[in-house]
CSV table of C-alpha atoms and ligand atoms in Angstrom, one decimal:
chain,number,residue,atom,x,y,z
A,1,MET,CA,-44.2,14.2,-9.0
A,2,LYS,CA,-46.3,17.4,-8.9
A,3,ARG,CA,-44.6,18.6,-5.7
A,4,ILE,CA,-41.1,17.9,-7.1
A,5,ILE,CA,-42.0,20.0,-10.2
A,6,MET,CA,-43.3,22.8,-8.0
A,7,LEU,CA,-40.0,22.8,-6.1
A,8,LEU,CA,-38.1,22.8,-9.3
A,9,LEU,CA,-40.0,25.7,-10.6
A,10,THR,CA,-39.4,27.7,-7.5
A,11,ALA,CA,-35.7,26.9,-7.7
A,12,LEU,CA,-35.8,27.9,-11.3
A,13,ALA,CA,-37.3,31.3,-10.6
A,14,ALA,CA,-34.5,31.9,-8.1
A,15,MET,CA,-31.9,30.8,-10.6
A,16,ALA,CA,-33.3,33.1,-13.3
A,17,ALA,CA,-33.2,36.1,-10.9
A,18,LEU,CA,-29.5,35.3,-10.2
A,19,ALA,CA,-28.7,34.8,-13.8
A,20,GLY,CA,-30.1,38.2,-14.6
A,21,CYS,CA,-27.3,39.8,-12.6
A,22,THR,CA,-24.4,37.9,-14.0
A,23,GLN,CA,-25.2,37.4,-17.7
A,24,LYS,CA,-23.7,39.8,-20.2
A,25,PRO,CA,-26.4,41.9,-22.0
A,26,ASP,CA,-25.8,40.1,-25.3
A,27,GLU,CA,-26.5,36.6,-23.9
A,28,THR,CA,-29.6,37.8,-22.2
A,29,ARG,CA,-31.0,39.3,-25.4
A,30,ASP,CA,-30.1,36.0,-27.1
A,31,LEU,CA,-32.0,34.0,-24.6
A,32,ASP,CA,-35.0,36.4,-24.6
A,33,THR,CA,-35.5,36.6,-28.3
A,34,LYS,CA,-34.5,33.2,-29.7
A,35,LEU,CA,-37.0,30.4,-29.8
A,36,ARG,CA,-36.2,27.7,-27.2
A,37,VAL,CA,-36.6,24.3,-28.8
A,38,THR,CA,-36.3,21.1,-26.8
A,39,THR,CA,-36.2,17.6,-28.3
A,40,THR,CA,-36.2,14.1,-26.7
A,41,ILE,CA,-33.9,12.0,-28.9
A,42,PHE,CA,-31.3,12.7,-31.6
A,43,PRO,CA,-33.3,12.6,-34.9
A,44,PRO,CA,-35.6,15.5,-34.0
A,45,TYR,CA,-32.6,17.4,-32.6
A,46,ASP,CA,-30.7,16.8,-35.8
A,47,PHE,CA,-33.6,17.7,-38.1
A,48,THR,CA,-34.3,20.9,-36.1
A,49,ARG,CA,-30.7,21.9,-36.3
A,50,GLU,CA,-30.8,21.5,-40.1
A,51,ILE,CA,-34.0,23.6,-40.4
A,52,ALA,CA,-33.1,26.3,-37.8
A,53,GLY,CA,-29.3,26.4,-37.7
A,54,GLY,CA,-28.4,29.0,-35.1
A,55,LEU,CA,-31.8,30.7,-35.1
A,56,VAL,CA,-33.0,28.8,-32.1
A,57,ASN,CA,-31.7,27.7,-28.7
A,58,LEU,CA,-31.8,23.9,-29.2
A,59,THR,CA,-31.6,21.3,-26.4
A,60,MET,CA,-31.6,17.5,-26.6
A,61,LEU,CA,-32.8,15.8,-23.5
A,62,LEU,CA,-31.2,12.3,-24.2
A,63,PRO,CA,-27.5,12.5,-23.4
A,64,PRO,CA,-25.3,11.5,-26.3
A,65,ALA,CA,-24.3,7.8,-26.3
A,66,SER,CA,-27.0,6.8,-23.9
A,67,GLU,CA,-29.8,4.2,-24.5
A,68,SER,CA,-32.9,6.0,-25.9
A,69,HIS,CA,-35.4,3.3,-24.8
A,70,SER,CA,-34.7,3.4,-21.1
A,71,TYR,CA,-34.4,7.3,-20.9
A,72,GLU,CA,-36.2,9.0,-18.0
A,73,PRO,CA,-36.1,12.8,-17.5
A,74,THR,CA,-33.9,14.2,-14.8
A,75,PRO,CA,-35.0,17.3,-12.8
A,76,LYS,CA,-32.7,19.4,-15.0
A,77,ASP,CA,-34.5,18.0,-18.1
A,78,ILE,CA,-37.9,18.9,-16.7
A,79,ILE,CA,-36.7,22.5,-16.2
A,80,ALA,CA,-35.5,22.6,-19.8
A,81,LEU,CA,-38.8,21.3,-20.9
A,82,GLN,CA,-40.8,23.8,-18.9
A,83,ASN,CA,-38.7,26.6,-20.4
A,84,SER,CA,-39.3,25.5,-24.0
A,85,ASP,CA,-41.3,27.4,-26.6
A,86,VAL,CA,-41.4,24.2,-28.7
A,87,PHE,CA,-41.1,20.6,-27.5
A,88,ILE,CA,-40.6,17.9,-30.1
A,89,TYR,CA,-40.9,14.2,-29.3
A,90,VAL,CA,-41.6,11.1,-31.2
A,91,GLY,CA,-44.7,9.9,-29.4
A,92,GLY,CA,-44.0,6.1,-29.4
A,93,GLU,CA,-43.6,3.6,-26.6
A,94,SER,CA,-40.3,5.1,-25.4
A,95,ASP,CA,-42.1,8.4,-24.8
A,96,ASP,CA,-44.5,7.1,-22.3
A,97,TRP,CA,-43.2,9.6,-19.8
A,98,VAL,CA,-44.0,12.6,-22.0
A,99,GLU,CA,-47.7,12.7,-21.4
A,100,ARG,CA,-47.2,12.2,-17.6
A,101,VAL,CA,-44.8,15.1,-17.3
A,102,LEU,CA,-46.6,17.5,-19.7
A,103,ALA,CA,-49.8,16.9,-17.7
A,104,SER,CA,-48.2,18.4,-14.6
A,105,MET,CA,-47.0,21.6,-16.5
A,106,ASP,CA,-48.6,24.7,-17.9
A,107,THR,CA,-48.2,24.0,-21.6
A,108,SER,CA,-50.6,26.7,-22.8
A,109,LYS,CA,-47.8,28.8,-24.5
A,110,MET,CA,-45.9,25.8,-25.7
A,111,THR,CA,-46.0,24.2,-29.1
A,112,LEU,CA,-46.0,20.4,-28.8
A,113,ILE,CA,-45.0,18.2,-31.7
A,114,GLY,CA,-45.6,14.4,-31.6
A,115,LEU,CA,-43.8,13.3,-34.7
A,116,ILE,CA,-45.5,10.0,-35.1
A,117,ASP,CA,-48.6,11.9,-36.2
A,118,SER,CA,-46.8,13.4,-39.2
A,119,VAL,CA,-46.2,10.0,-40.9
A,120,LYS,CA,-48.2,6.8,-41.7
A,121,ALA,CA,-47.2,4.8,-38.7
A,122,LEU,CA,-46.8,1.1,-39.0
A,123,GLU,CA,-47.2,-1.6,-36.3
A,124,GLU,CA,-44.1,-3.1,-34.8
A,125,GLU,CA,-43.7,-6.5,-36.5
A,126,SER,CA,-42.4,-9.9,-35.4
A,127,VAL,CA,-40.9,-12.0,-38.2
A,128,GLU,CA,-39.8,-15.6,-38.3
A,129,GLY,CA,-36.9,-16.4,-36.0
A,130,MET,CA,-37.3,-13.2,-34.0
A,131,GLN,CA,-37.1,-13.3,-30.2
A,132,ALA,CA,-40.0,-11.0,-29.1
A,133,ASP,CA,-40.5,-9.8,-25.6
A,134,GLU,CA,-43.2,-11.7,-23.7
A,135,GLU,CA,-45.5,-8.7,-22.9
A,136,GLU,CA,-45.0,-7.1,-26.3
A,137,GLY,CA,-48.5,-6.6,-27.8
A,138,GLU,CA,-49.5,-4.5,-30.8
A,139,ALA,CA,-47.7,-1.2,-30.7
A,140,LEU,CA,-46.8,1.3,-33.4
A,141,ASP,CA,-43.2,1.1,-34.5
A,142,GLU,CA,-41.6,4.3,-33.3
A,143,HIS,CA,-38.6,4.4,-35.6
A,144,ILE,CA,-40.4,6.5,-38.1
A,145,TRP,CA,-37.4,8.6,-39.1
A,146,THR,CA,-35.4,5.8,-40.6
A,147,ALA,CA,-36.9,6.1,-44.1
A,148,PRO,CA,-35.9,9.2,-46.1
A,149,ARG,CA,-39.5,10.0,-47.3
A,150,ASN,CA,-40.7,9.8,-43.7
A,151,ALA,CA,-37.9,12.1,-42.6
A,152,ILE,CA,-39.2,14.6,-45.2
A,153,SER,CA,-42.7,14.5,-43.7
A,154,ILE,CA,-41.1,15.0,-40.2
A,155,VAL,CA,-39.0,18.0,-41.5
A,156,ARG,CA,-42.1,19.6,-43.0
A,157,ALA,CA,-44.0,19.2,-39.6
A,158,ILE,CA,-41.1,20.8,-37.7
A,159,ALA,CA,-40.5,23.6,-40.2
A,160,ALA,CA,-44.2,24.5,-40.2
A,161,ALA,CA,-44.3,24.7,-36.4
A,162,LEU,CA,-41.2,26.8,-36.1
A,163,ALA,CA,-42.4,29.2,-38.8
A,164,GLN,CA,-45.7,29.6,-37.0
A,165,LYS,CA,-44.2,30.2,-33.6
A,166,ASP,CA,-41.4,32.5,-34.9
A,167,ALA,CA,-42.9,34.5,-37.8
A,168,ALA,CA,-39.9,36.8,-38.0
A,169,ASN,CA,-37.7,33.9,-39.1
A,170,ALA,CA,-40.4,32.0,-41.0
A,171,GLU,CA,-38.8,32.5,-44.4
A,172,ASN,CA,-35.4,31.3,-43.1
A,173,TYR,CA,-37.0,28.1,-41.7
A,174,ARG,CA,-38.8,27.4,-45.0
A,175,ARG,CA,-35.7,28.0,-47.1
A,176,ARG,CA,-33.5,25.8,-45.0
A,177,ALA,CA,-36.1,23.1,-44.8
A,178,ALA,CA,-36.4,23.1,-48.6
A,179,GLU,CA,-32.7,22.7,-49.0
A,180,TYR,CA,-32.6,19.8,-46.5
A,181,ILE,CA,-35.6,18.1,-48.1
A,182,ALA,CA,-33.7,18.2,-51.5
A,183,GLN,CA,-30.8,16.4,-49.7
A,184,LEU,CA,-33.2,13.8,-48.3
A,185,GLU,CA,-34.8,13.3,-51.8
A,186,GLU,CA,-31.3,12.6,-53.1
A,187,LEU,CA,-30.8,10.1,-50.2
A,188,HIS,CA,-34.0,8.4,-51.2
A,189,ARG,CA,-32.7,8.1,-54.7
A,190,SER,CA,-29.5,6.5,-53.5
A,191,PHE,CA,-31.5,3.9,-51.5
A,192,GLU,CA,-33.6,3.2,-54.6
A,193,ALA,CA,-30.4,2.8,-56.6
A,194,ALA,CA,-29.0,0.4,-54.0
A,195,THR,CA,-32.2,-1.8,-53.9
A,196,ILE,CA,-34.1,-1.7,-57.2
A,197,HIS,CA,-31.7,-3.8,-59.3
A,198,ALA,CA,-30.1,-5.6,-56.4
A,199,ALA,CA,-29.3,-9.3,-56.7
A,200,ARG,CA,-31.2,-10.1,-53.5
A,201,ARG,CA,-33.8,-8.5,-51.2
A,202,THR,CA,-33.0,-10.2,-47.9
A,203,ILE,CA,-31.0,-8.6,-45.1
A,204,VAL,CA,-30.0,-10.1,-41.7
A,205,PHE,CA,-29.6,-8.3,-38.4
A,206,ALA,CA,-27.6,-9.8,-35.5
A,207,ASP,CA,-29.3,-7.2,-33.4
A,208,ARG,CA,-32.5,-5.3,-32.8
A,209,PHE,CA,-34.3,-4.2,-36.0
A,210,PRO,CA,-35.4,-0.6,-35.9
A,211,PHE,CA,-35.7,-0.4,-39.8
A,212,ARG,CA,-39.2,-1.5,-40.4
A,213,TYR,CA,-40.0,1.7,-42.3
A,214,LEU,CA,-36.8,1.5,-44.4
A,215,ALA,CA,-37.5,-2.2,-45.3
A,216,ASP,CA,-41.1,-1.3,-46.2
A,217,ALA,CA,-40.1,1.6,-48.4
A,218,TYR,CA,-37.6,-0.4,-50.5
A,219,LYS,CA,-39.4,-3.7,-50.4
A,220,LEU,CA,-36.7,-5.6,-48.4
A,221,THR,CA,-37.2,-8.8,-46.5
A,222,TYR,CA,-35.5,-9.0,-43.1
A,223,PHE,CA,-34.5,-11.4,-40.4
A,224,ALA,CA,-33.4,-10.1,-37.0
A,225,ALA,CA,-32.7,-11.4,-33.5
A,226,PHE,CA,-35.1,-8.9,-31.8
A,227,PRO,CA,-37.8,-6.3,-32.7
A,228,GLY,CA,-36.8,-2.6,-32.8
A,229,CYS,CA,-37.5,-1.6,-29.2
A,230,SER,CA,-36.6,-4.9,-27.5
A,231,THR,CA,-34.8,-4.6,-24.2
A,232,GLU,CA,-33.2,-7.9,-24.8
A,233,THR,CA,-29.6,-8.1,-25.9
A,234,GLU,CA,-28.7,-11.8,-25.2
A,235,PRO,CA,-30.0,-14.0,-28.0
A,236,SER,CA,-30.9,-17.7,-27.4
A,237,ALA,CA,-28.8,-20.4,-29.2
A,238,ALA,CA,-31.9,-21.1,-31.4
A,239,THR,CA,-32.0,-17.4,-32.6
A,240,VAL,CA,-28.3,-17.4,-33.5
A,241,ALA,CA,-28.6,-20.8,-35.2
A,242,PHE,CA,-31.6,-19.5,-37.2
A,243,LEU,CA,-29.8,-16.5,-38.5
A,244,ILE,CA,-26.7,-18.5,-39.3
A,245,ASP,CA,-28.8,-21.0,-41.3
A,246,LYS,CA,-30.5,-18.1,-43.2
A,247,ILE,CA,-27.1,-16.6,-44.2
A,248,ARG,CA,-25.7,-20.0,-45.3
A,249,ALA,CA,-28.8,-21.0,-47.2
A,250,GLU,CA,-29.1,-17.8,-49.2
A,251,LYS,CA,-25.3,-17.0,-49.3
A,252,ILE,CA,-26.0,-13.6,-47.8
A,253,PRO,CA,-22.7,-11.6,-47.8
A,254,VAL,CA,-23.3,-9.2,-44.9
A,255,VAL,CA,-24.5,-9.4,-41.3
A,256,PHE,CA,-25.7,-6.1,-39.9
A,257,HIS,CA,-25.5,-4.7,-36.4
A,258,ILE,CA,-26.9,-1.3,-35.2
A,259,GLU,CA,-25.3,1.7,-33.5
A,260,LEU,CA,-24.1,1.5,-29.9
A,261,SER,CA,-24.4,-2.3,-30.0
A,262,ASN,CA,-21.9,-4.6,-28.2
A,263,GLU,CA,-21.7,-6.4,-31.6
A,264,ARG,CA,-21.1,-9.7,-30.0
A,265,MET,CA,-23.8,-11.6,-31.8
A,266,ALA,CA,-22.7,-10.0,-35.1
A,267,ASP,CA,-19.2,-11.2,-34.4
A,268,THR,CA,-20.3,-14.7,-33.6
A,269,ILE,CA,-22.4,-15.0,-36.8
A,270,SER,CA,-19.7,-13.3,-39.0
A,271,GLU,CA,-17.2,-15.9,-37.7
A,272,ALA,CA,-19.5,-18.8,-38.3
A,273,THR,CA,-20.6,-17.8,-41.8
A,274,GLY,CA,-17.8,-15.7,-43.3
A,275,ALA,CA,-20.4,-12.9,-43.8
A,276,LYS,CA,-19.0,-9.4,-43.4
A,277,LYS,CA,-20.1,-7.5,-40.3
A,278,LEU,CA,-21.4,-4.0,-41.2
A,279,LEU,CA,-23.2,-1.2,-39.5
A,280,LEU,CA,-26.7,0.1,-40.4
A,281,HIS,CA,-27.1,3.2,-38.3
A,282,ALA,CA,-30.6,3.9,-37.0
A,283,CYS,CA,-29.7,7.3,-35.7
A,284,HIS,CA,-31.5,6.7,-32.3
A,285,ASN,CA,-28.5,8.3,-30.7
A,286,ILE,CA,-24.8,8.9,-31.6
A,287,SER,CA,-21.5,8.7,-29.7
A,288,LYS,CA,-20.3,11.6,-27.6
A,289,GLN,CA,-17.5,12.2,-30.1
A,290,ASP,CA,-19.8,12.2,-33.1
A,291,PHE,CA,-22.1,14.6,-31.2
A,292,THR,CA,-19.2,17.0,-30.5
A,293,ASN,CA,-18.1,16.8,-34.1
A,294,GLY,CA,-21.6,17.7,-35.4
A,295,VAL,CA,-22.2,14.4,-37.2
A,296,ARG,CA,-25.6,14.5,-38.9
A,297,CYS,CA,-28.2,11.7,-39.5
A,298,ILE,CA,-27.9,12.3,-43.2
A,299,ASP,CA,-24.1,11.6,-43.1
A,300,LEU,CA,-24.9,8.3,-41.3
A,301,TYR,CA,-27.7,7.4,-43.7
A,302,ARG,CA,-25.5,8.0,-46.8
A,303,ARG,CA,-23.1,5.4,-45.3
A,304,ASN,CA,-26.2,3.1,-44.7
A,305,ALA,CA,-27.0,3.3,-48.4
A,306,GLU,CA,-23.5,2.2,-49.3
A,307,ASN,CA,-23.5,-0.6,-46.8
A,308,LEU,CA,-27.0,-1.8,-48.0
A,309,LYS,CA,-25.7,-1.9,-51.5
A,310,GLU,CA,-22.9,-4.2,-50.4
A,311,ALA,CA,-25.3,-6.4,-48.5
A,312,LEU,CA,-27.6,-6.9,-51.5
A,313,ARG,CA,-24.9,-8.0,-54.0
B,1,ZN,ZN1,-36.0,2.3,-30.7
């Protein structure tokens, strides 16, 4: 690994020398003065974009529409990381590669932000009827961004780091973060409105369940086929039967699936029970089209609040 990185760095130096001759002066200045921020997955990318707008050069390593749990950095990603002033990752199980790669780099001038340290992390949970992976032991649930109040803590951590690293724009980062936090507070209130006086508190997922923090924040009970970071997608007949029985017994009106899912299990359960199939978007990643269109986590989460309201009737 070390040797590969050394080769990459040599190649990079050569590329930078070439780029110097071909770039227009404006672009060069841009690259030289703007803070370079790299994130692993979509939520920190999206939050940083809200806080920094065009003030930073922002890169997301995970390609849009790809699976966040099996991501491994490419040589190009390692170059992007090495060139960063700020690197933002979650710090859960899916980021096992981060420490390994950072250990082989000079990170003395880099600000590193592991977001799991900015919230009260909860352990991944296995509930009745759930098909858990064999080797799954006790691990922190890494889907920390799915509850609005957690998102606020994360935004504060990112904004503080940007302001410290780029003092000239500190006021801008603080102002934009405050505006975004106000929107997240409003989102929190719409989740409260959807849940506080709801007729029921139980939700059913024909999918993985990356919403432990959301369920905890709004006191929801959940049943799901798999834990949040499971690599499994094919449920056993017993798992499907359990979820169908749950929906029938409690007359639950909605069966959820998550984003970038094949939705097959949700279709099966919806057909068997008459429950409506709806999306609860965890914002792990978004489609290429949504990425190009600039779709934001908060847009997806506002729709989540609407869908949750429908599920709790
Ligand atoms: Zn996950």
